[in-house]
Coordinates of C-alpha atoms in Angstrom, one line a residue:
Chain N
M1 CA -42.3 37.5 -23.4
S2 CA -42.3 41.2 -24.3
E3 CA -39.7 42.7 -26.7
S4 CA -37.6 44.2 -23.9
L5 CA -36.1 42.3 -21.0
R6 CA -38.2 43.5 -18.1
I7 CA -35.8 44.0 -15.1
A8 CA -36.5 44.5 -11.4
V9 CA -33.7 46.0 -9.4
V10 CA -33.5 44.5 -6.0
G11 CA -31.7 46.5 -3.3
F12 CA -32.1 50.2 -4.2
G13 CA -28.9 51.6 -2.6
E14 CA -26.1 53.7 -4.0
I15 CA -24.9 51.3 -6.7
A16 CA -28.4 50.6 -7.9
R17 CA -29.4 54.3 -8.2
R18 CA -26.0 55.6 -9.5
Q19 CA -25.1 52.8 -11.9
H20 CA -27.9 50.2 -12.7
V21 CA -30.8 52.6 -13.3
P22 CA -29.0 54.8 -15.8
A23 CA -27.3 51.8 -17.5
I24 CA -30.6 50.0 -18.0
A25 CA -32.1 53.3 -19.4
R26 CA -29.3 53.4 -21.9
T27 CA -29.5 49.7 -22.9
A28 CA -31.6 48.9 -26.0
G29 CA -33.8 45.9 -25.2
A30 CA -33.8 46.4 -21.5
A31 CA -36.5 48.0 -19.3
L32 CA -36.6 48.8 -15.6
V33 CA -40.1 47.8 -14.5
A34 CA -39.9 47.6 -10.7
V35 CA -37.9 48.4 -7.6
V36 CA -37.6 46.2 -4.6
D37 CA -36.3 47.7 -1.4
P38 CA -37.5 47.7 2.2
V39 CA -37.3 51.5 2.2
T40 CA -36.2 53.4 -0.9
T41 CA -38.5 54.0 -3.8
Q42 CA -38.2 55.5 -7.3
A43 CA -40.8 57.9 -8.6
G44 CA -42.8 56.5 -11.4
L45 CA -41.9 52.8 -10.8
P46 CA -43.8 50.1 -8.9
H47 CA -42.2 49.5 -5.6
F48 CA -42.1 46.3 -3.4
R49 CA -40.7 45.7 0.0
D50 CA -39.3 42.3 -0.9
L51 CA -38.8 40.0 -3.8
Q52 CA -41.7 37.7 -2.8
A53 CA -44.1 40.6 -2.8
L54 CA -42.9 41.5 -6.3
L55 CA -43.3 38.0 -7.6
R56 CA -46.8 37.7 -6.0
E57 CA -48.3 41.1 -6.8
G58 CA -46.0 42.9 -9.2
P59 CA -45.8 43.4 -12.9
E60 CA -44.4 40.6 -15.0
I61 CA -40.6 40.6 -15.0
D62 CA -38.0 38.6 -16.9
A63 CA -35.0 39.3 -14.7
V64 CA -33.7 40.6 -11.4
A65 CA -30.6 42.6 -10.8
L66 CA -29.5 41.8 -7.2
C67 CA -27.8 44.9 -5.7
T68 CA -28.4 43.9 -2.1
P69 CA -25.5 43.2 0.3
P70 CA -23.8 39.8 -0.5
Q71 CA -25.0 38.2 2.7
V72 CA -28.7 38.1 1.5
R73 CA -28.1 37.7 -2.2
R74 CA -28.0 33.9 -2.4
A75 CA -31.5 33.4 -0.9
Q76 CA -32.9 36.0 -3.3
A77 CA -31.2 34.5 -6.3
A78 CA -32.6 31.0 -5.3
I79 CA -36.2 32.5 -5.1
A80 CA -35.8 34.3 -8.5
L81 CA -34.4 31.2 -10.3
A82 CA -37.2 29.1 -8.8
A83 CA -39.6 31.6 -10.3
R84 CA -37.7 31.2 -13.6
K85 CA -36.3 34.7 -13.7
H86 CA -32.8 35.5 -15.1
V87 CA -30.5 36.7 -12.3
L88 CA -27.7 39.3 -12.4
L89 CA -25.6 39.3 -9.3
E90 CA -23.7 42.5 -8.3
K91 CA -20.1 41.8 -7.2
P92 CA -19.1 40.0 -5.1
P93 CA -21.5 37.3 -6.2
G94 CA -22.0 36.1 -2.6
A95 CA -20.7 35.9 0.9
A96 CA -19.2 32.4 0.2
V97 CA -17.9 30.6 -2.8
S98 CA -19.7 27.4 -1.8
E99 CA -23.1 29.1 -1.9
I100 CA -22.9 29.7 -5.6
T101 CA -22.6 26.1 -6.8
P102 CA -26.3 25.3 -5.9
L103 CA -27.4 28.5 -7.8
I104 CA -25.6 27.4 -11.0
A105 CA -27.5 24.1 -10.8
A106 CA -30.7 26.0 -10.1
A107 CA -30.2 28.2 -13.2
H108 CA -29.5 25.2 -15.3
K109 CA -32.6 23.5 -14.1
A110 CA -34.7 26.6 -14.7
G111 CA -33.2 27.2 -18.1
R112 CA -32.4 30.8 -17.1
T113 CA -29.2 32.9 -17.0
L114 CA -27.1 33.3 -13.9
F115 CA -24.6 36.1 -14.4
A116 CA -22.0 36.8 -11.7
S117 CA -21.1 40.3 -12.8
W118 CA -17.7 42.0 -12.2
H119 CA -18.2 45.6 -13.3
S120 CA -14.5 46.6 -13.3
R121 CA -14.0 44.1 -16.2
Y122 CA -16.0 46.5 -18.4
A123 CA -13.7 49.4 -17.9
P124 CA -12.7 50.6 -21.4
A125 CA -9.0 49.6 -21.2
V126 CA -9.4 46.1 -19.8
E127 CA -10.1 44.2 -23.0
P128 CA -7.3 46.0 -24.8
A129 CA -5.0 45.1 -21.9
R130 CA -6.0 41.5 -22.2
H131 CA -5.2 41.4 -25.9
L132 CA -1.9 43.2 -25.5
L133 CA -0.7 40.8 -22.7
A134 CA -1.8 37.7 -24.6
G135 CA 1.2 37.9 -26.8
R136 CA 3.7 38.7 -24.0
R137 CA 5.7 36.8 -21.4
I138 CA 4.8 38.5 -18.1
T139 CA 7.6 38.5 -15.6
K140 CA 6.0 40.5 -12.7
V141 CA 2.8 42.2 -11.8
T142 CA 2.2 44.9 -9.2
I143 CA -1.3 45.9 -8.1
I144 CA -1.8 49.1 -6.2
W145 CA -5.4 49.6 -5.2
K146 CA -5.7 52.3 -2.6
E147 CA -8.6 54.6 -1.8
D148 CA -10.0 56.6 1.1
V149 CA -12.7 54.6 2.8
R150 CA -14.3 57.7 4.2
V151 CA -14.7 59.1 0.7
W152 CA -15.8 56.0 -1.1
H153 CA -17.7 54.1 1.6
P154 CA -19.2 56.8 3.9
G155 CA -21.5 55.3 6.5
Q156 CA -21.0 51.7 5.3
A157 CA -20.2 50.3 8.8
W158 CA -21.0 46.8 7.5
I159 CA -17.9 46.8 5.3
F160 CA -15.8 46.3 8.4
E161 CA -17.9 43.6 9.9
A162 CA -17.2 39.9 9.5
G163 CA -18.3 38.9 6.0
G164 CA -18.1 42.6 4.9
F165 CA -14.8 42.0 3.0
G166 CA -13.2 45.2 4.4
V167 CA -10.6 46.5 1.9
F168 CA -11.3 43.4 -0.3
D169 CA -14.5 45.1 -1.3
P170 CA -12.6 47.4 -3.7
G171 CA -9.7 44.9 -3.9
I172 CA -11.8 42.3 -5.5
N173 CA -12.3 44.7 -8.4
A174 CA -8.6 44.6 -9.0
L175 CA -8.6 40.8 -8.7
S176 CA -11.5 40.7 -11.2
I177 CA -9.4 42.7 -13.7
L178 CA -6.3 40.7 -13.0
T179 CA -8.0 37.3 -13.5
R180 CA -9.4 38.6 -16.8
I181 CA -6.2 40.1 -18.3
L182 CA -3.7 37.4 -17.4
P183 CA -3.4 34.4 -19.7
H184 CA -3.0 31.9 -16.9
P185 CA -4.8 31.4 -13.6
V186 CA -3.2 32.7 -10.4
F187 CA -3.3 31.5 -6.9
V188 CA -2.6 33.0 -3.4
R189 CA 0.8 32.2 -1.9
R190 CA 0.9 34.6 1.1
A191 CA -1.4 37.2 2.6
E192 CA -1.1 39.7 5.4
L193 CA -4.3 41.4 6.6
A194 CA -4.2 44.6 8.7
V195 CA -7.3 44.7 10.9
P196 CA -8.2 47.7 12.9
S197 CA -8.2 46.8 16.6
N198 CA -11.9 47.8 16.9
R199 CA -13.1 46.0 13.7
E200 CA -13.3 42.6 12.2
A201 CA -12.4 43.0 8.5
P202 CA -9.1 44.3 7.1
I203 CA -8.5 47.9 6.4
A204 CA -5.4 47.0 4.3
A205 CA -3.9 43.9 2.8
E206 CA -0.8 42.7 1.1
L207 CA -1.0 39.6 -1.2
E208 CA 1.5 37.5 -2.9
L209 CA 0.1 35.6 -5.8
S210 CA 1.6 33.6 -8.6
D211 CA 0.8 31.7 -11.7
E212 CA 2.0 28.2 -12.4
G213 CA 5.0 29.6 -14.3
G214 CA 6.1 31.4 -11.1
A215 CA 5.7 35.0 -12.2
P216 CA 5.1 37.0 -9.0
V217 CA 2.0 39.0 -8.6
R218 CA 2.1 41.4 -5.6
A219 CA -1.0 43.3 -4.5
E220 CA -1.4 46.2 -2.1
F221 CA -4.9 47.1 -1.0
D222 CA -5.3 50.1 1.4
F223 CA -8.4 51.9 2.6
R224 CA -6.3 54.5 4.5
Q225 CA -5.3 56.5 1.4
T226 CA -6.0 60.2 1.5
G227 CA -6.3 62.4 -1.6
P228 CA -6.9 60.8 -5.0
A229 CA -7.4 57.0 -5.2
T230 CA -4.7 54.8 -6.8
W231 CA -6.1 52.0 -8.9
E232 CA -3.2 50.5 -10.9
I233 CA -2.0 47.2 -12.3
L234 CA 1.6 47.3 -13.5
C235 CA 2.9 44.4 -15.6
E236 CA 6.5 43.9 -16.5
T237 CA 6.8 41.9 -19.7
D238 CA 9.5 40.6 -22.1
A239 CA 8.5 43.5 -24.4
G240 CA 8.5 46.3 -21.9
P241 CA 6.1 47.5 -19.2
V242 CA 2.3 47.5 -19.6
A243 CA 0.3 49.7 -17.2
L244 CA -3.4 49.6 -16.6
L245 CA -4.2 52.8 -14.8
R246 CA -7.2 54.7 -13.4
G247 CA -9.1 51.6 -12.5
G248 CA -9.0 50.2 -16.0
R249 CA -9.6 53.4 -17.9
Q250 CA -6.1 54.0 -19.1
L251 CA -3.7 51.6 -20.8
R252 CA -0.1 52.4 -21.4
D253 CA 2.3 50.2 -23.5
D254 CA 5.7 51.4 -22.3
D255 CA 5.4 55.2 -22.6
R256 CA 2.6 55.1 -25.2
V257 CA -1.0 55.7 -24.2
I258 CA -3.2 53.2 -26.0
V259 CA -6.5 53.8 -24.3
D260 CA -7.6 56.7 -22.1
A261 CA -11.4 56.9 -21.8
D262 CA -14.0 57.6 -19.2
K263 CA -16.7 55.3 -20.6
D264 CA -19.1 53.9 -17.9
E265 CA -18.8 50.2 -17.1
Y266 CA -22.4 49.3 -16.5
P267 CA -23.9 49.8 -20.0
A268 CA -21.4 47.2 -21.4
L269 CA -22.2 44.9 -18.5
Y270 CA -25.9 45.1 -19.3
R271 CA -25.4 44.6 -23.0
Y272 CA -23.5 41.4 -22.1
F273 CA -26.3 40.3 -19.7
L274 CA -28.8 40.7 -22.4
A275 CA -26.7 38.7 -24.8
L276 CA -26.5 35.9 -22.2
T277 CA -30.2 35.8 -21.7
A278 CA -30.8 35.7 -25.4
D279 CA -28.4 32.8 -25.8
G280 CA -29.7 31.0 -22.8
K281 CA -26.2 31.0 -21.2
S282 CA -24.8 31.6 -17.7
D283 CA -21.5 33.2 -16.8
V284 CA -20.3 32.5 -13.3
D285 CA -16.5 33.1 -12.8
L286 CA -15.7 32.7 -9.1
A287 CA -12.0 33.2 -9.4
P288 CA -11.9 36.7 -7.9
L289 CA -14.0 35.6 -4.9
Q290 CA -11.9 32.4 -4.5
L291 CA -8.7 34.5 -4.2
V292 CA -10.3 36.5 -1.4
A293 CA -11.5 33.4 0.5
D294 CA -8.0 31.9 0.1
S295 CA -6.4 35.1 1.4
F296 CA -8.6 35.0 4.5
M297 CA -7.8 31.3 5.0
L298 CA -4.0 31.4 4.8
G299 CA -3.5 35.1 5.7
R300 CA -1.6 36.4 8.7
R301 CA -3.5 39.0 10.6
R302 CA -2.0 41.9 12.4
F303 CA -3.9 44.5 14.4
V304 CA -3.5 48.2 13.5
D305 CA -4.9 51.4 14.9
A306 CA -8.6 51.5 15.6
F307 CA -10.7 53.0 12.8
E308 CA -13.4 55.6 13.5
E309 CA -15.2 57.1 10.5
Chain V
M1 CA 6.7 0.3 -16.2
S2 CA 7.1 -2.5 -13.6
E3 CA 4.2 -4.6 -12.4
S4 CA 3.8 -2.7 -9.1
L5 CA 3.2 1.0 -8.8
R6 CA 6.5 2.3 -7.4
I7 CA 5.7 4.9 -4.8
A8 CA 7.9 7.4 -3.0
V9 CA 6.6 8.9 0.2
V10 CA 7.5 12.6 0.5
G11 CA 7.5 14.1 4.0
F12 CA 8.2 11.3 6.4
G13 CA 6.4 12.5 9.5
E14 CA 3.8 10.9 11.8
I15 CA 1.1 10.3 9.1
A16 CA 3.6 8.9 6.6
R17 CA 5.1 6.4 9.1
R18 CA 2.0 5.4 10.9
Q19 CA -0.4 5.2 8.0
H20 CA 1.1 5.4 4.5
V21 CA 4.0 2.9 5.0
P22 CA 1.8 0.1 6.4
A23 CA -1.0 0.8 3.9
I24 CA 1.4 0.6 0.9
A25 CA 2.8 -2.7 2.4
R26 CA -0.7 -4.2 2.5
T27 CA -1.7 -3.0 -1.0
A28 CA -1.3 -5.5 -3.7
G29 CA 0.3 -3.8 -6.7
A30 CA 1.9 -1.0 -4.7
A31 CA 5.6 -0.8 -3.6
L32 CA 7.3 1.8 -1.5
V33 CA 10.6 2.4 -3.2
A34 CA 12.0 5.6 -1.6
V35 CA 11.6 8.1 1.2
V36 CA 12.0 11.8 0.8
D37 CA 12.5 13.9 3.9
P38 CA 15.1 16.5 5.0
V39 CA 15.8 14.5 8.1
T40 CA 13.9 11.3 8.7
T41 CA 15.0 8.0 7.0
Q42 CA 13.6 4.5 6.8
A43 CA 15.9 1.5 7.3
G44 CA 16.3 -0.4 4.1
L45 CA 14.9 2.2 1.7
P46 CA 16.7 4.8 -0.4
H47 CA 16.5 8.2 1.2
F48 CA 16.6 11.7 -0.5
R49 CA 16.6 15.1 1.1
D50 CA 14.2 16.6 -1.5
L51 CA 12.1 15.6 -4.4
Q52 CA 14.5 17.0 -7.0
A53 CA 17.3 14.8 -5.7
L54 CA 15.0 11.7 -5.9
L55 CA 14.1 12.5 -9.5
R56 CA 17.7 13.2 -10.4
E57 CA 19.5 10.4 -8.6
G58 CA 16.9 8.0 -7.3
P59 CA 15.3 4.7 -8.4
E60 CA 12.6 4.9 -11.0
I61 CA 9.2 5.8 -9.5
D62 CA 5.7 6.0 -10.8
A63 CA 4.0 8.0 -8.1
V64 CA 4.6 10.2 -5.1
A65 CA 2.5 10.4 -2.0
L66 CA 2.9 13.9 -0.6
C67 CA 2.7 13.9 3.2
T68 CA 4.4 17.2 3.7
P69 CA 2.7 20.2 5.3
P70 CA 0.1 21.8 2.9
Q71 CA 2.1 25.0 2.5
V72 CA 4.8 23.3 0.4
R73 CA 2.7 20.6 -1.3
R74 CA 1.7 22.5 -4.4
A75 CA 5.2 23.2 -5.5
Q76 CA 6.1 19.5 -5.0
A77 CA 3.0 18.3 -6.9
A78 CA 3.9 20.6 -9.8
I79 CA 7.5 19.2 -9.9
A80 CA 6.2 15.6 -9.8
L81 CA 3.6 16.1 -12.5
A82 CA 6.1 17.8 -14.7
A83 CA 8.2 14.7 -14.3
R84 CA 5.1 12.7 -15.3
K85 CA 4.6 11.0 -11.9
H86 CA 1.2 10.3 -10.4
V87 CA 0.4 12.4 -7.3
L88 CA -1.4 11.5 -4.1
L89 CA -2.1 14.6 -1.9
E90 CA -2.6 14.1 1.8
K91 CA -5.5 16.1 3.2
P92 CA -6.0 19.1 3.0
P93 CA -4.8 19.1 -0.6
G94 CA -3.2 22.5 -0.3
A95 CA -3.0 25.8 1.6
A96 CA -5.4 27.5 -0.9
V97 CA -8.2 26.3 -3.1
S98 CA -6.9 28.4 -6.0
E99 CA -3.5 26.7 -6.1
I100 CA -5.1 23.3 -7.0
T101 CA -6.6 24.4 -10.3
P102 CA -3.3 24.7 -12.1
L103 CA -2.3 21.2 -10.8
I104 CA -5.5 19.7 -12.3
A105 CA -4.4 21.2 -15.7
A106 CA -0.9 19.9 -15.2
A107 CA -2.1 16.4 -14.4
H108 CA -4.3 16.4 -17.5
K109 CA -1.4 17.6 -19.6
A110 CA 1.0 15.0 -18.2
G111 CA -1.6 12.2 -18.6
R112 CA -1.1 11.3 -14.9
T113 CA -3.4 10.9 -11.9
L114 CA -3.9 13.7 -9.4
F115 CA -5.7 12.4 -6.3
A116 CA -6.8 14.8 -3.5
S117 CA -7.3 12.2 -0.8
W118 CA -9.6 12.5 2.2
H119 CA -8.7 9.6 4.4
S120 CA -11.8 9.9 6.6
R121 CA -14.0 9.0 3.7
Y122 CA -12.5 5.5 3.8
A123 CA -13.7 4.8 7.4
P124 CA -15.8 1.6 7.2
A125 CA -19.2 3.2 8.0
V126 CA -19.0 6.1 5.6
E127 CA -20.2 4.4 2.4
P128 CA -23.0 2.5 4.2
A129 CA -24.1 5.9 5.7
R130 CA -24.2 7.5 2.2
H131 CA -26.3 4.7 0.8
L132 CA -28.7 4.8 3.8
L133 CA -29.1 8.6 3.5
A134 CA -29.6 8.5 -0.2
G135 CA -33.2 7.3 0.3
R136 CA -34.1 9.7 3.1
R137 CA -35.2 13.3 3.5
I138 CA -32.7 14.9 5.8
T139 CA -34.1 17.6 8.1
K140 CA -31.2 18.4 10.3
V141 CA -27.5 17.5 10.7
T142 CA -25.3 18.0 13.8
I143 CA -21.6 17.5 13.7
I144 CA -19.6 17.3 16.9
W145 CA -15.9 17.0 16.3
K146 CA -13.9 17.5 19.5
E147 CA -10.5 16.2 20.5
D148 CA -7.7 17.1 22.8
V149 CA -5.1 19.0 20.7
R150 CA -2.4 18.1 23.3
V151 CA -3.1 14.4 22.7
W152 CA -3.6 14.4 19.0
H153 CA -1.2 17.1 17.8
P154 CA 1.7 17.2 20.3
G155 CA 4.4 19.6 19.4
Q156 CA 2.7 20.7 16.2
A157 CA 3.0 24.4 16.8
W158 CA 2.4 25.1 13.1
I159 CA -1.2 24.1 13.4
F160 CA -1.9 27.3 15.3
E161 CA 0.0 29.5 12.8
A162 CA -1.7 31.4 9.9
G163 CA -2.4 28.8 7.2
G164 CA -2.2 26.0 9.8
F165 CA -5.9 25.5 9.8
G166 CA -6.2 25.2 13.7
V167 CA -9.2 23.1 14.7
F168 CA -10.1 22.9 11.0
D169 CA -7.3 20.4 10.6
P170 CA -9.4 17.7 12.2
G171 CA -12.6 19.5 11.4
I172 CA -12.0 19.2 7.6
N173 CA -12.2 15.4 8.2
A174 CA -15.8 15.8 9.3
L175 CA -16.5 18.1 6.4
S176 CA -15.0 15.5 4.0
I177 CA -17.4 12.9 5.4
L178 CA -20.3 15.3 5.4
T179 CA -19.8 16.2 1.7
R180 CA -19.5 12.6 0.8
I181 CA -22.7 11.3 2.6
L182 CA -25.1 14.1 1.9
P183 CA -27.0 13.9 -1.4
H184 CA -26.8 17.6 -2.1
P185 CA -24.0 20.2 -1.8
V186 CA -23.8 22.3 1.3
F187 CA -22.6 25.9 1.8
V188 CA -21.5 28.0 4.7
R189 CA -24.0 30.5 6.1
R190 CA -22.3 31.6 9.3
A191 CA -19.1 30.8 11.2
E192 CA -17.7 31.8 14.6
L193 CA -14.0 31.2 15.1
A194 CA -12.5 31.1 18.6
V195 CA -8.9 32.1 18.4
P196 CA -6.5 31.9 21.4
S197 CA -5.2 35.4 22.2
N198 CA -1.6 34.2 21.6
R199 CA -2.2 32.3 18.4
E200 CA -3.4 32.9 14.8
A201 CA -5.6 29.9 14.0
P202 CA -8.8 28.9 15.7
I203 CA -8.9 26.5 18.6
A204 CA -12.7 26.0 18.3
A205 CA -15.3 26.9 15.7
E206 CA -19.0 26.8 15.3
L207 CA -20.4 26.6 11.7
E208 CA -23.9 26.9 10.3
L209 CA -24.2 25.3 6.9
S210 CA -27.2 24.5 4.7
D211 CA -28.1 22.8 1.5
E212 CA -30.2 24.4 -1.1
G213 CA -33.3 22.8 0.4
G214 CA -32.6 24.7 3.6
A215 CA -31.9 21.7 6.0
P216 CA -29.7 23.1 8.7
V217 CA -26.2 21.6 9.3
R218 CA -24.5 22.7 12.5
A219 CA -20.9 21.9 13.3
E220 CA -19.0 22.2 16.5
F221 CA -15.2 21.8 16.3
D222 CA -13.2 22.0 19.5
F223 CA -9.5 21.3 20.3
R224 CA -10.1 21.9 24.0
Q225 CA -11.8 18.5 24.7
T226 CA -10.2 16.5 27.5
G227 CA -10.7 12.7 27.8
P228 CA -11.9 10.7 24.8
A229 CA -12.5 12.4 21.5
T230 CA -16.0 12.9 20.1
W231 CA -16.3 12.5 16.3
E232 CA -20.0 12.3 15.5
I233 CA -22.3 13.2 12.6
L234 CA -26.0 13.0 13.7
C235 CA -28.7 13.2 11.0
E236 CA -32.4 13.6 11.6
T237 CA -34.4 12.2 8.7
D238 CA -38.0 11.5 7.8
A239 CA -37.4 7.9 8.8
G240 CA -35.7 8.4 12.1
P241 CA -32.2 9.4 13.2
V242 CA -29.0 8.2 11.5
A243 CA -25.8 8.5 13.5
L244 CA -22.3 8.1 12.2
L245 CA -20.1 7.7 15.3
R246 CA -16.5 7.1 16.2
G247 CA -15.1 9.1 13.3
G248 CA -17.0 7.1 10.7
R249 CA -16.4 3.6 12.2
Q250 CA -19.9 3.1 13.6
L251 CA -23.3 3.6 11.9
R252 CA -26.6 3.5 13.7
D253 CA -30.0 3.5 12.0
D254 CA -32.2 4.7 14.9
D255 CA -31.2 2.3 17.7
R256 CA -29.9 -0.4 15.4
V257 CA -26.1 -0.7 14.9
I258 CA -25.5 -1.3 11.2
V259 CA -21.7 -1.1 11.1
D260 CA -19.2 -1.2 13.9
A261 CA -15.7 -1.8 12.7
D262 CA -12.1 -0.7 13.3
K263 CA -10.8 -1.2 9.7
D264 CA -8.0 1.1 8.8
E265 CA -8.8 3.9 6.3
Y266 CA -5.5 4.0 4.3
P267 CA -5.5 0.6 2.6
A268 CA -8.9 1.4 0.9
L269 CA -7.5 4.8 0.0
Y270 CA -4.5 3.3 -1.7
R271 CA -6.6 0.7 -3.5
Y272 CA -8.6 3.5 -4.9
F273 CA -5.4 5.5 -5.8
L274 CA -4.2 2.4 -7.7
A275 CA -7.5 2.1 -9.6
L276 CA -7.3 5.8 -10.6
T277 CA -3.7 5.4 -12.0
A278 CA -4.8 2.2 -13.8
D279 CA -7.8 4.0 -15.4
G280 CA -5.8 7.2 -16.1
K281 CA -8.2 9.3 -14.0
S282 CA -7.9 12.1 -11.4
D283 CA -10.1 12.7 -8.4
V284 CA -9.9 16.2 -7.0
D285 CA -12.9 17.1 -4.8
L286 CA -12.2 20.5 -3.2
A287 CA -15.6 20.9 -1.5
P288 CA -14.2 20.3 2.1
L289 CA -11.4 22.8 1.6
Q290 CA -13.8 25.3 0.1
L291 CA -16.0 25.2 3.1
V292 CA -13.0 25.9 5.3
A293 CA -11.9 28.9 3.1
D294 CA -15.5 30.3 3.2
S295 CA -15.6 29.9 7.0
F296 CA -12.4 32.0 7.3
M297 CA -13.8 34.6 4.9
L298 CA -17.2 35.2 6.4
G299 CA -16.5 34.0 10.0
R300 CA -16.6 36.2 13.0
R301 CA -13.5 35.9 15.2
R302 CA -13.5 36.1 19.0
F303 CA -10.5 35.8 21.1
V304 CA -10.3 33.3 23.9
D305 CA -7.8 32.2 26.5
A306 CA -4.2 31.9 25.4
F307 CA -3.1 28.4 24.6
E308 CA 0.1 26.9 25.9
E309 CA 0.9 23.3 25.1

């Protein structure tokens, strides 16, 4: 094995080009050595149309970062693990919770790392929020996660198709933070999904969650926001309010700002991935995806105005 | 503790009266000592309107069998475990996969048994089918699970409400058998849910599942069957077809009938529950419920004719 972890990025769309490429470039011990995409190439890097071609004809690699849509990721992860490559899964880790279990077994068998990444957990205020809340009794949580789908997901028609997650595509980022910062697991009690009359996936959702102690967690996800996005998790605690604002970039303890930083999430994510591969460990936390699946199972649907981009 | 396991049945509807009461009566070492239901009573047995009243005023009990609708079961299980009672959950174990995790922790903490029961797994041909298939390479599985909702679920309007599971209420029985008899875990690849235009839950569903090896598993669930029900799991294997028929009561190896019996499922289920409590163990397999949640998450919905009972 070479000194650096040789990584191929698979699925060279927006998130790969905007986040993964610069993060790998900034990560000591990581090297981007190939790009796999049916269409898009990167100047100066070997390019392959699919993962099989890379494994057959390409340069040696140690790991793949799967940035393809969730619907095809499981098959690619299975191929990569069978070839004994480490696998980083973009979020959400798959289209179904059940499809990840065999991948965990495959990673174990191959002696390689499977990392179900949740990029929002690496926002700079998330770990400080977790530590702050660890010593508190939380009495209520309110999540407001609203953004303009036309601004943040232009041309992504698949997001409103079945299996495309709809507003849960950003909403799962909030759930990935929530499940990281709360000291106890939460579960879904009630969900209402607002589905455009001409689409299959929800454009807005209201969730009621709870932990075993009964503290209510209420989440509002909405794609119909105009103007600036709102990405906030507000916790009421026995020692005053704790607010995680700006998508995990700002932390307030009552009226005191504890963290306010614009640090990128992906470099920290890659540092952790490298540590996992070095330690021969996997990290597959399916809790955020489970909450989404449960919301779809028990949620009430109501139809709202058709959505045209 | 008395010699028999003293059981209270909570939720005294059809399944409790028709299955649990006679099964407990036939199980050596088990005794039905109370009934909890807002309305229905049983002659000769102490009756309580809710679980709290039983725990406060009732006879000593060792265990509860929760036969209430899945939407309220989690809260009751939490109360029972906090009072250090063993808990048997009827199927499905809850309204959400995520709500079961805290119960597992609570059972562990209380040193009591949590048993997520799947009654169809105790049909007489299921274990023989599992043993037969263990030595085979399975190339294809077809599940046909069709019954007349008017015959099998009269007056159960809740079944078509959000969270009521619709045709997955019987379909999960098929999935509970499937996940027991196959040697490898399966996951959902595709789902199509047919929802009556005046209801929320599907009246029919088609699923495509697979195991890691790629063997296709196709399931057809339908509530619109008239005439006799069809409850069949057909496996093609490298050594000929294996058919599990009559809801797990008949097993055929090619054209040879291996098992054909009408033995009740619940006495075996209760014998196993007693063994779990004696051994201080829990058994919580969420795979069938996970497959349902995944089907709702990634499934395509189409609307079909309104359903009136």
